Amino acid sequence: MKLRILLCLFAFFSTFGVWEASVSELSAQSVIPGPKPKPKPKPKPKPRPAKPRPSKPSASQSRTAILNRLVANMVYVEGGTFTMGATSEQGNDALDREKPAHQVTLSSFYIGKYEVTQAEWEAVMGSNPSRFKGANLPVECVSWYDCQEFIRKLNELTGKQFRLPTEAEWEYAARGGKRSYGEKYAGGSDIANVAWFVDNSGSKTHPVGQKRGNELGLYDMSGNVWEWCQDWYDSYSSSPQTNPTGPATGRFRVLRGGCWINIAGHCRLSNRNFFVPDYRRDGLGLRLALPNLQ
């Protein structure tokens, strides 16, 4: 009897413990978790100050710089008297059109250190007619009339009195003016050192100023491109002349200096060439002259 009572009590308390445990589990599972705390916002990084970008020069600023450089590259040529035409150092290469040699007296003037480049032409004209493209290559494929229009616009922009050199001014400057050593080409008697011509040009023009300059520091007066002069073409007279400008009228305008496709004999100091003034080709360019820098 006692044993039955003990078994009943044991069974009762065992059942109560299981129920209590189940209630505890249920209570634990029924607890609704509270809201999670919001994370603190991360501080935004301070923006770095932007580095100032170098501004590109405007078209007008670039043109002004190019034209200022063009003016700065005009070389003073002190006036004097020289023998123009087929002088002795030209030897048997001299042609009839270079004769007779004759005395010429010139006033002082300025002339371009370099042939007019494509960058300079484009700064004034807004276009580039050249076959061989490059900012520092001489402009070519320009007629005598094209050169006059370029000079007209250039003078409007600069307030100067640019013009083409006369034929006599061109030859005097190419010979080195009062500093002349009596060379066959502009800058020496070895053409390979001073000129781009058929034997070394690679059938194209080259950037101005790469070959040796002459006694006045003028470059490419032999070779690279022919250079238009102001004068109408005519035969020479044996009479002495002062500041000659050529005949008043004519059919052809004078060119000087030879070009990249010519043989050495055509690049000599006294050699003369001529074309109608509206003629264009890839060997014809120009060099500027000025009576003064004012």
PDB file of C-alpha atoms in Angstrom:
ATOM      1  CA  MET A   1       0.000   0.000   0.000  1.00  0.00           C
ATOM      2  CA  LYS A   2       2.774   2.425   0.925  1.00  0.00           C
ATOM      3  CA  LEU A   3       4.605   1.454  -2.175  1.00  0.00           C
ATOM      4  CA  ARG A   4       1.591   2.305  -4.411  1.00  0.00           C
ATOM      5  CA  ILE A   5       1.232   5.698  -2.723  1.00  0.00           C
ATOM      6  CA  LEU A   6       4.921   6.478  -3.334  1.00  0.00           C
ATOM      7  CA  LEU A   7       4.657   5.483  -7.001  1.00  0.00           C
ATOM      8  CA  CYS A   8       1.618   7.726  -7.465  1.00  0.00           C
ATOM      9  CA  LEU A   9       3.404  10.684  -5.885  1.00  0.00           C
ATOM     10  CA  PHE A  10       6.483  10.127  -8.071  1.00  0.00           C
ATOM     11  CA  ALA A  11       4.351   9.996 -11.208  1.00  0.00           C
ATOM     12  CA  PHE A  12       2.510  13.214 -10.197  1.00  0.00           C
ATOM     13  CA  PHE A  13       5.650  15.289  -9.567  1.00  0.00           C
ATOM     14  CA  SER A  14       7.323  13.953 -12.729  1.00  0.00           C
ATOM     15  CA  THR A  15       4.344  15.070 -14.808  1.00  0.00           C
ATOM     16  CA  PHE A  16       4.348  18.512 -13.155  1.00  0.00           C
ATOM     17  CA  GLY A  17       8.061  18.998 -13.931  1.00  0.00           C
ATOM     18  CA  VAL A  18       7.531  18.222 -17.620  1.00  0.00           C
ATOM     19  CA  TRP A  19       4.608  20.646 -17.785  1.00  0.00           C
ATOM     20  CA  GLU A  20       6.623  23.330 -16.026  1.00  0.00           C
ATOM     21  CA  ALA A  21       9.475  22.860 -18.439  1.00  0.00           C
ATOM     22  CA  SER A  22       7.092  23.081 -21.400  1.00  0.00           C
ATOM     23  CA  VAL A  23       5.577  26.291 -20.040  1.00  0.00           C
ATOM     24  CA  SER A  24       9.074  27.729 -19.547  1.00  0.00           C
ATOM     25  CA  GLU A  25      10.015  26.849 -23.170  1.00  0.00           C
ATOM     26  CA  LEU A  26       6.792  28.317 -24.502  1.00  0.00           C
ATOM     27  CA  SER A  27       7.317  31.504 -22.507  1.00  0.00           C
ATOM     28  CA  ALA A  28      10.856  31.783 -23.796  1.00  0.00           C
ATOM     29  CA  GLN A  29       9.720  31.271 -27.408  1.00  0.00           C
ATOM     30  CA  SER A  30       6.857  33.764 -27.058  1.00  0.00           C
ATOM     31  CA  VAL A  31       9.101  36.709 -26.069  1.00  0.00           C
ATOM     32  CA  ILE A  32       9.076  39.295 -28.923  1.00  0.00           C
ATOM     33  CA  PRO A  33      12.507  40.817 -29.346  1.00  0.00           C
ATOM     34  CA  GLY A  34      12.701  44.596 -29.056  1.00  0.00           C
ATOM     35  CA  PRO A  35      13.831  46.803 -31.983  1.00  0.00           C
ATOM     36  CA  LYS A  36      17.543  46.740 -32.747  1.00  0.00           C
ATOM     37  CA  PRO A  37      19.328  50.026 -32.136  1.00  0.00           C
ATOM     38  CA  LYS A  38      20.012  51.953 -35.334  1.00  0.00           C
ATOM     39  CA  PRO A  39      23.699  52.046 -36.287  1.00  0.00           C
ATOM     40  CA  LYS A  40      25.327  55.417 -35.919  1.00  0.00           C
ATOM     41  CA  PRO A  41      25.706  57.096 -39.298  1.00  0.00           C
ATOM     42  CA  LYS A  42      29.267  57.127 -40.572  1.00  0.00           C
ATOM     43  CA  PRO A  43      30.662  60.616 -40.967  1.00  0.00           C
ATOM     44  CA  LYS A  44      30.763  61.672 -44.637  1.00  0.00           C
ATOM     45  CA  PRO A  45      34.284  62.277 -45.902  1.00  0.00           C
ATOM     46  CA  LYS A  46      35.013  65.910 -46.545  1.00  0.00           C
ATOM     47  CA  PRO A  47      35.285  66.603 -50.273  1.00  0.00           C
ATOM     48  CA  ARG A  48      38.827  67.292 -51.433  1.00  0.00           C
ATOM     49  CA  PRO A  49      39.292  70.637 -53.102  1.00  0.00           C
ATOM     50  CA  ALA A  50      39.450  70.145 -56.860  1.00  0.00           C
ATOM     51  CA  LYS A  51      42.814  70.834 -58.426  1.00  0.00           C
ATOM     52  CA  PRO A  52      42.568  73.719 -60.849  1.00  0.00           C
ATOM     53  CA  ARG A  53      42.946  72.501 -64.421  1.00  0.00           C
ATOM     54  CA  PRO A  54      45.239  74.521 -66.638  1.00  0.00           C
ATOM     55  CA  SER A  55      43.037  76.329 -69.107  1.00  0.00           C
ATOM     56  CA  LYS A  56      43.802  75.885 -72.786  1.00  0.00           C
ATOM     57  CA  PRO A  57      44.717  79.067 -74.600  1.00  0.00           C
ATOM     58  CA  SER A  58      41.906  80.416 -76.729  1.00  0.00           C
ATOM     59  CA  ALA A  59      42.210  80.612 -80.490  1.00  0.00           C
ATOM     60  CA  SER A  60      42.841  84.353 -80.274  1.00  0.00           C
ATOM     61  CA  GLN A  61      45.564  83.862 -77.642  1.00  0.00           C
ATOM     62  CA  SER A  62      47.262  81.211 -79.780  1.00  0.00           C
ATOM     63  CA  ARG A  63      47.109  83.446 -82.838  1.00  0.00           C
ATOM     64  CA  THR A  64      48.551  86.380 -80.895  1.00  0.00           C
ATOM     65  CA  ALA A  65      51.453  84.226 -79.666  1.00  0.00           C
ATOM     66  CA  ILE A  66      52.172  82.962 -83.194  1.00  0.00           C
ATOM     67  CA  LEU A  67      52.129  86.452 -84.691  1.00  0.00           C
ATOM     68  CA  ASN A  68      54.277  87.891 -81.906  1.00  0.00           C
ATOM     69  CA  ARG A  69      56.833  85.179 -82.597  1.00  0.00           C
ATOM     70  CA  LEU A  70      56.699  85.944 -86.321  1.00  0.00           C
ATOM     71  CA  VAL A  71      57.490  89.614 -85.650  1.00  0.00           C
ATOM     72  CA  ALA A  72      60.275  88.658 -83.217  1.00  0.00           C
ATOM     73  CA  ASN A  73      61.864  86.501 -85.924  1.00  0.00           C
ATOM     74  CA  MET A  74      62.386  89.388 -88.336  1.00  0.00           C
ATOM     75  CA  VAL A  75      66.124  89.938 -88.843  1.00  0.00           C
ATOM     76  CA  TYR A  76      67.698  93.343 -89.408  1.00  0.00           C
ATOM     77  CA  VAL A  77      69.684  93.649 -92.642  1.00  0.00           C
ATOM     78  CA  GLU A  78      71.966  96.654 -92.755  1.00  0.00           C
ATOM     79  CA  GLY A  79      71.866  98.375 -96.119  1.00  0.00           C
ATOM     80  CA  GLY A  80      74.867  98.436 -98.436  1.00  0.00           C
ATOM     81  CA  THR A  81      76.137  97.903-101.955  1.00  0.00           C
ATOM     82  CA  PHE A  82      76.750  94.483-103.538  1.00  0.00           C
ATOM     83  CA  THR A  83      77.174  92.804-106.900  1.00  0.00           C
ATOM     84  CA  MET A  84      73.962  91.080-107.948  1.00  0.00           C
ATOM     85  CA  GLY A  85      73.803  88.225-110.439  1.00  0.00           C
ATOM     86  CA  ALA A  86      76.375  85.820-111.883  1.00  0.00           C
ATOM     87  CA  THR A  87      79.350  86.532-109.626  1.00  0.00           C
ATOM     88  CA  SER A  88      82.521  84.456-109.830  1.00  0.00           C
ATOM     89  CA  GLU A  89      81.648  81.858-107.145  1.00  0.00           C
ATOM     90  CA  GLN A  90      78.592  80.808-109.201  1.00  0.00           C
ATOM     91  CA  GLY A  91      81.014  79.470-111.804  1.00  0.00           C
ATOM     92  CA  ASN A  92      79.798  77.681-114.912  1.00  0.00           C
ATOM     93  CA  ASP A  93      76.419  76.982-113.295  1.00  0.00           C
ATOM     94  CA  ALA A  94      75.335  80.584-113.895  1.00  0.00           C
ATOM     95  CA  LEU A  95      72.621  80.985-116.537  1.00  0.00           C
ATOM     96  CA  ASP A  96      72.052  83.799-119.013  1.00  0.00           C
ATOM     97  CA  ARG A  97      69.113  85.117-116.994  1.00  0.00           C
ATOM     98  CA  GLU A  98      71.560  85.829-114.120  1.00  0.00           C
ATOM     99  CA  LYS A  99      73.681  88.082-116.347  1.00  0.00           C
ATOM    100  CA  PRO A 100      75.061  90.651-116.481  1.00  0.00           C
ATOM    101  CA  ALA A 101      76.267  90.972-112.902  1.00  0.00           C
ATOM    102  CA  HIS A 102      75.597  94.547-111.784  1.00  0.00           C
ATOM    103  CA  GLN A 103      75.955  96.842-108.786  1.00  0.00           C
ATOM    104  CA  VAL A 104      72.977  97.390-106.486  1.00  0.00           C
ATOM    105  CA  THR A 105      72.684  99.671-103.447  1.00  0.00           C
ATOM    106  CA  LEU A 106      69.977  98.946-100.865  1.00  0.00           C
ATOM    107  CA  SER A 107      68.596 100.711 -97.813  1.00  0.00           C
ATOM    108  CA  SER A 108      68.340  98.776 -94.550  1.00  0.00           C
ATOM    109  CA  PHE A 109      65.337  96.496 -94.071  1.00  0.00           C
ATOM    110  CA  TYR A 110      64.118  93.451 -92.137  1.00  0.00           C
ATOM    111  CA  ILE A 111      63.570  89.950 -93.495  1.00  0.00           C
ATOM    112  CA  GLY A 112      62.158  86.768 -91.989  1.00  0.00           C
ATOM    113  CA  LYS A 113      64.587  84.434 -90.292  1.00  0.00           C
ATOM    114  CA  TYR A 114      62.487  81.548 -91.617  1.00  0.00           C
ATOM    115  CA  GLU A 115      60.112  80.828 -94.454  1.00  0.00           C
ATOM    116  CA  VAL A 116      56.486  81.457 -93.450  1.00  0.00           C
ATOM    117  CA  THR A 117      55.247  78.334 -91.694  1.00  0.00           C
ATOM    118  CA  GLN A 118      51.897  76.593 -91.946  1.00  0.00           C
ATOM    119  CA  ALA A 119      51.066  77.580 -88.358  1.00  0.00           C
ATOM    120  CA  GLU A 120      51.611  81.247 -89.238  1.00  0.00           C
ATOM    121  CA  TRP A 121      49.614  81.010 -92.440  1.00  0.00           C
ATOM    122  CA  GLU A 122      46.719  79.252 -90.708  1.00  0.00           C
ATOM    123  CA  ALA A 123      46.721  81.782 -87.829  1.00  0.00           C
ATOM    124  CA  VAL A 124      46.087  84.530 -90.364  1.00  0.00           C
ATOM    125  CA  MET A 125      44.045  82.794 -93.071  1.00  0.00           C
ATOM    126  CA  GLY A 126      42.189  80.149 -91.075  1.00  0.00           C
ATOM    127  CA  SER A 127      43.129  77.423 -93.564  1.00  0.00           C
ATOM    128  CA  ASN A 128      46.158  75.497 -94.759  1.00  0.00           C
ATOM    129  CA  PRO A 129      46.621  74.832 -98.492  1.00  0.00           C
ATOM    130  CA  SER A 130      49.854  72.840 -98.141  1.00  0.00           C
ATOM    131  CA  ARG A 131      50.392  69.334 -99.493  1.00  0.00           C
ATOM    132  CA  PHE A 132      52.918  68.341 -96.812  1.00  0.00           C
ATOM    133  CA  LYS A 133      51.156  69.050 -93.519  1.00  0.00           C
ATOM    134  CA  GLY A 134      52.974  70.204 -90.378  1.00  0.00           C
ATOM    135  CA  ALA A 135      52.781  73.325 -88.220  1.00  0.00           C
ATOM    136  CA  ASN A 136      56.505  74.070 -88.549  1.00  0.00           C
ATOM    137  CA  LEU A 137      56.814  73.106 -92.194  1.00  0.00           C
ATOM    138  CA  PRO A 138      56.917  75.936 -94.719  1.00  0.00           C
ATOM    139  CA  VAL A 139      53.549  76.764 -96.209  1.00  0.00           C
ATOM    140  CA  GLU A 140      53.362  75.811 -99.897  1.00  0.00           C
ATOM    141  CA  CYS A 141      50.851  75.527-102.739  1.00  0.00           C
ATOM    142  CA  VAL A 142      50.410  79.304-102.503  1.00  0.00           C
ATOM    143  CA  SER A 143      50.329  81.695-105.459  1.00  0.00           C
ATOM    144  CA  TRP A 144      51.753  85.199-105.533  1.00  0.00           C
ATOM    145  CA  TYR A 145      48.186  86.494-105.210  1.00  0.00           C
ATOM    146  CA  ASP A 146      47.600  84.230-102.188  1.00  0.00           C
ATOM    147  CA  CYS A 147      50.688  85.743-100.590  1.00  0.00           C
ATOM    148  CA  GLN A 148      49.359  89.263-101.158  1.00  0.00           C
ATOM    149  CA  GLU A 149      46.082  88.376 -99.434  1.00  0.00           C
ATOM    150  CA  PHE A 150      47.965  86.784 -96.535  1.00  0.00           C
ATOM    151  CA  ILE A 151      50.083  89.923 -96.152  1.00  0.00           C
ATOM    152  CA  ARG A 152      47.041  92.209 -96.288  1.00  0.00           C
ATOM    153  CA  LYS A 153      45.353  90.315 -93.445  1.00  0.00           C
ATOM    154  CA  LEU A 154      48.612  90.018 -91.501  1.00  0.00           C
ATOM    155  CA  ASN A 155      49.082  93.795 -91.630  1.00  0.00           C
ATOM    156  CA  GLU A 156      45.529  94.323 -90.371  1.00  0.00           C
ATOM    157  CA  LEU A 157      46.218  92.022 -87.420  1.00  0.00           C
ATOM    158  CA  THR A 158      49.646  93.398 -86.510  1.00  0.00           C
ATOM    159  CA  GLY A 159      49.558  97.025 -87.626  1.00  0.00           C
ATOM    160  CA  LYS A 160      52.860  96.420 -89.457  1.00  0.00           C
ATOM    161  CA  GLN A 161      53.855  96.915 -93.110  1.00  0.00           C
ATOM    162  CA  PHE A 162      54.864  93.412 -94.109  1.00  0.00           C
ATOM    163  CA  ARG A 163      55.486  92.713 -97.791  1.00  0.00           C
ATOM    164  CA  LEU A 164      57.385  90.324 -99.992  1.00  0.00           C
ATOM    165  CA  PRO A 165      61.087  91.158-100.403  1.00  0.00           C
ATOM    166  CA  THR A 166      62.204  92.639-103.680  1.00  0.00           C
ATOM    167  CA  GLU A 167      64.417  90.366-105.733  1.00  0.00           C
ATOM    168  CA  ALA A 168      67.447  92.527-104.933  1.00  0.00           C
ATOM    169  CA  GLU A 169      66.678  92.465-101.176  1.00  0.00           C
ATOM    170  CA  TRP A 170      66.254  88.705-101.299  1.00  0.00           C
ATOM    171  CA  GLU A 171      69.638  88.113-102.971  1.00  0.00           C
ATOM    172  CA  TYR A 172      71.471  90.604-100.757  1.00  0.00           C
ATOM    173  CA  ALA A 173      70.080  88.966 -97.607  1.00  0.00           C
ATOM    174  CA  ALA A 174      70.733  85.440 -98.910  1.00  0.00           C
ATOM    175  CA  ARG A 175      74.362  86.383 -99.616  1.00  0.00           C
ATOM    176  CA  GLY A 176      74.740  87.569 -96.004  1.00  0.00           C
ATOM    177  CA  GLY A 177      74.524  91.328 -96.581  1.00  0.00           C
ATOM    178  CA  LYS A 178      77.609  93.166 -95.365  1.00  0.00           C
ATOM    179  CA  ARG A 179      78.809  89.991 -93.631  1.00  0.00           C
ATOM    180  CA  SER A 180      78.951  87.946 -96.836  1.00  0.00           C
ATOM    181  CA  TYR A 181      81.705  85.348 -97.237  1.00  0.00           C
ATOM    182  CA  GLY A 182      81.003  84.991-100.962  1.00  0.00           C
ATOM    183  CA  GLU A 183      79.429  81.536-100.784  1.00  0.00           C
ATOM    184  CA  LYS A 184      77.691  79.692-103.625  1.00  0.00           C
ATOM    185  CA  TYR A 185      74.616  78.827-101.542  1.00  0.00           C
ATOM    186  CA  ALA A 186      72.979  80.613 -98.631  1.00  0.00           C
ATOM    187  CA  GLY A 187      75.196  79.609 -95.699  1.00  0.00           C
ATOM    188  CA  GLY A 188      78.062  77.790 -97.405  1.00  0.00           C
ATOM    189  CA  SER A 189      79.466  76.120-100.485  1.00  0.00           C
ATOM    190  CA  ASP A 190      78.437  72.579 -99.473  1.00  0.00           C
ATOM    191  CA  ILE A 191      74.743  72.463-100.283  1.00  0.00           C
ATOM    192  CA  ALA A 192      74.068  69.385 -98.134  1.00  0.00           C
ATOM    193  CA  ASN A 193      74.836  71.442 -95.011  1.00  0.00           C
ATOM    194  CA  VAL A 194      72.531  74.337 -95.836  1.00  0.00           C
ATOM    195  CA  ALA A 195      69.632  73.141 -97.973  1.00  0.00           C
ATOM    196  CA  TRP A 196      66.912  70.531 -98.487  1.00  0.00           C
ATOM    197  CA  PHE A 197      67.150  69.621-102.175  1.00  0.00           C
ATOM    198  CA  VAL A 198      66.567  66.594-104.383  1.00  0.00           C
ATOM    199  CA  ASP A 199      69.472  64.542-102.971  1.00  0.00           C
ATOM    200  CA  ASN A 200      68.528  64.763 -99.277  1.00  0.00           C
ATOM    201  CA  SER A 201      64.907  65.891 -98.954  1.00  0.00           C
ATOM    202  CA  GLY A 202      63.238  62.479 -99.241  1.00  0.00           C
ATOM    203  CA  SER A 203      60.816  64.088-101.717  1.00  0.00           C
ATOM    204  CA  LYS A 204      59.175  66.384 -99.165  1.00  0.00           C
ATOM    205  CA  THR A 205      59.597  69.662 -97.308  1.00  0.00           C
ATOM    206  CA  HIS A 206      61.193  69.834 -93.851  1.00  0.00           C
ATOM    207  CA  PRO A 207      60.629  71.960 -90.724  1.00  0.00           C
ATOM    208  CA  VAL A 208      62.184  75.386 -91.089  1.00  0.00           C
ATOM    209  CA  GLY A 209      65.529  76.140 -89.478  1.00  0.00           C
ATOM    210  CA  GLN A 210      67.034  72.639 -89.392  1.00  0.00           C
ATOM    211  CA  LYS A 211      69.924  73.299 -91.761  1.00  0.00           C
ATOM    212  CA  ARG A 212      72.795  75.719 -91.180  1.00  0.00           C
ATOM    213  CA  GLY A 213      71.890  79.400 -91.393  1.00  0.00           C
ATOM    214  CA  ASN A 214      73.819  81.993 -93.387  1.00  0.00           C
ATOM    215  CA  GLU A 215      75.965  84.869 -92.167  1.00  0.00           C
ATOM    216  CA  LEU A 216      72.882  86.831 -90.997  1.00  0.00           C
ATOM    217  CA  GLY A 217      71.246  83.858 -89.284  1.00  0.00           C
ATOM    218  CA  LEU A 218      68.693  83.306 -92.075  1.00  0.00           C
ATOM    219  CA  TYR A 219      67.595  79.724 -92.756  1.00  0.00           C
ATOM    220  CA  ASP A 220      66.491  77.766 -95.838  1.00  0.00           C
ATOM    221  CA  MET A 221      67.216  80.530 -98.324  1.00  0.00           C
ATOM    222  CA  SER A 222      68.594  77.723-100.437  1.00  0.00           C
ATOM    223  CA  GLY A 223      66.201  74.793-100.847  1.00  0.00           C
ATOM    224  CA  ASN A 224      63.036  73.646 -99.029  1.00  0.00           C
ATOM    225  CA  VAL A 225      60.575  75.869-100.982  1.00  0.00           C
ATOM    226  CA  TRP A 226      60.888  78.535-103.647  1.00  0.00           C
ATOM    227  CA  GLU A 227      60.123  81.985-102.265  1.00  0.00           C
ATOM    228  CA  TRP A 228      57.981  84.523-104.097  1.00  0.00           C
ATOM    229  CA  CYS A 229      59.482  88.001-104.508  1.00  0.00           C
ATOM    230  CA  GLN A 230      57.595  91.230-105.104  1.00  0.00           C
ATOM    231  CA  ASP A 231      59.015  91.996-108.561  1.00  0.00           C
ATOM    232  CA  TRP A 232      57.784  91.302-112.044  1.00  0.00           C
ATOM    233  CA  TYR A 233      60.423  89.316-113.912  1.00  0.00           C
ATOM    234  CA  ASP A 234      62.663  91.043-116.450  1.00  0.00           C
ATOM    235  CA  SER A 235      66.177  90.759-117.864  1.00  0.00           C
ATOM    236  CA  TYR A 236      69.009  92.436-115.974  1.00  0.00           C
ATOM    237  CA  SER A 237      70.609  95.711-116.935  1.00  0.00           C
ATOM    238  CA  SER A 238      74.318  96.396-116.489  1.00  0.00           C
ATOM    239  CA  SER A 239      73.601  99.836-115.020  1.00  0.00           C
ATOM    240  CA  PRO A 240      74.046 100.409-111.260  1.00  0.00           C
ATOM    241  CA  GLN A 241      70.725 100.601-109.387  1.00  0.00           C
ATOM    242  CA  THR A 242      69.469 101.846-106.028  1.00  0.00           C
ATOM    243  CA  ASN A 243      66.595 100.053-104.310  1.00  0.00           C
ATOM    244  CA  PRO A 244      65.332  98.442-107.532  1.00  0.00           C
ATOM    245  CA  THR A 245      61.774  97.089-107.560  1.00  0.00           C
ATOM    246  CA  GLY A 246      61.651  95.525-111.019  1.00  0.00           C
ATOM    247  CA  PRO A 247      59.538  96.622-113.982  1.00  0.00           C
ATOM    248  CA  ALA A 248      56.132  98.261-113.507  1.00  0.00           C
ATOM    249  CA  THR A 249      54.292  95.517-115.404  1.00  0.00           C
ATOM    250  CA  GLY A 250      54.943  92.037-116.657  1.00  0.00           C
ATOM    251  CA  ARG A 251      53.640  88.506-117.097  1.00  0.00           C
ATOM    252  CA  PHE A 252      55.689  86.590-114.519  1.00  0.00           C
ATOM    253  CA  ARG A 253      56.631  87.167-110.875  1.00  0.00           C
ATOM    254  CA  VAL A 254      60.088  86.275-109.571  1.00  0.00           C
ATOM    255  CA  LEU A 255      60.869  83.318-107.285  1.00  0.00           C
ATOM    256  CA  ARG A 256      64.178  82.610-105.547  1.00  0.00           C
ATOM    257  CA  GLY A 257      66.050  79.926-103.622  1.00  0.00           C
ATOM    258  CA  GLY A 258      65.121  76.552-105.117  1.00  0.00           C
ATOM    259  CA  CYS A 259      63.103  73.825-103.418  1.00  0.00           C
ATOM    260  CA  TRP A 260      63.068  70.249-102.121  1.00  0.00           C
ATOM    261  CA  ILE A 261      62.793  68.712-105.593  1.00  0.00           C
ATOM    262  CA  ASN A 262      65.516  70.784-107.317  1.00  0.00           C
ATOM    263  CA  ILE A 263      69.090  69.911-108.184  1.00  0.00           C
ATOM    264  CA  ALA A 264      71.883  71.829-106.468  1.00  0.00           C
ATOM    265  CA  GLY A 265      72.355  74.262-109.357  1.00  0.00           C
ATOM    266  CA  HIS A 266      68.807  75.555-108.979  1.00  0.00           C
ATOM    267  CA  CYS A 267      69.379  76.403-105.294  1.00  0.00           C
ATOM    268  CA  ARG A 268      72.276  78.795-105.923  1.00  0.00           C
ATOM    269  CA  LEU A 269      72.230  82.361-104.585  1.00  0.00           C
ATOM    270  CA  SER A 270      72.001  84.057-107.981  1.00  0.00           C
ATOM    271  CA  ASN A 271      69.637  81.618-109.692  1.00  0.00           C
ATOM    272  CA  ARG A 272      66.308  83.106-110.797  1.00  0.00           C
ATOM    273  CA  ASN A 273      62.945  81.518-111.448  1.00  0.00           C
ATOM    274  CA  PHE A 274      59.563  82.916-112.453  1.00  0.00           C
ATOM    275  CA  PHE A 275      55.921  81.860-112.762  1.00  0.00           C
ATOM    276  CA  VAL A 276      52.598  83.508-113.530  1.00  0.00           C
ATOM    277  CA  PRO A 277      51.309  85.043-110.277  1.00  0.00           C
ATOM    278  CA  ASP A 278      48.309  82.718-109.930  1.00  0.00           C
ATOM    279  CA  TYR A 279      50.425  79.551-110.147  1.00  0.00           C
ATOM    280  CA  ARG A 280      50.416  77.129-107.186  1.00  0.00           C
ATOM    281  CA  ARG A 281      52.421  74.006-106.482  1.00  0.00           C
ATOM    282  CA  ASP A 282      53.950  72.134-103.544  1.00  0.00           C
ATOM    283  CA  GLY A 283      57.339  73.808-103.952  1.00  0.00           C
ATOM    284  CA  LEU A 284      56.228  77.456-103.796  1.00  0.00           C
ATOM    285  CA  GLY A 285      56.195  79.414-100.520  1.00  0.00           C
ATOM    286  CA  LEU A 286      57.278  82.794 -99.197  1.00  0.00           C
ATOM    287  CA  ARG A 287      59.430  84.786 -96.800  1.00  0.00           C
ATOM    288  CA  LEU A 288      58.408  88.155 -95.410  1.00  0.00           C
ATOM    289  CA  ALA A 289      60.148  91.532 -95.458  1.00  0.00           C
ATOM    290  CA  LEU A 290      59.582  94.753 -93.511  1.00  0.00           C
ATOM    291  CA  PRO A 291      60.919  98.271 -94.076  1.00  0.00           C
ATOM    292  CA  ASN A 292      61.018  98.723 -90.296  1.00  0.00           C
ATOM    293  CA  LEU A 293      59.544  97.244 -87.106  1.00  0.00           C
ATOM    294  CA  GLN A 294      57.391 100.288 -86.224  1.00  0.00           C
TER     295      GLN A 294
END
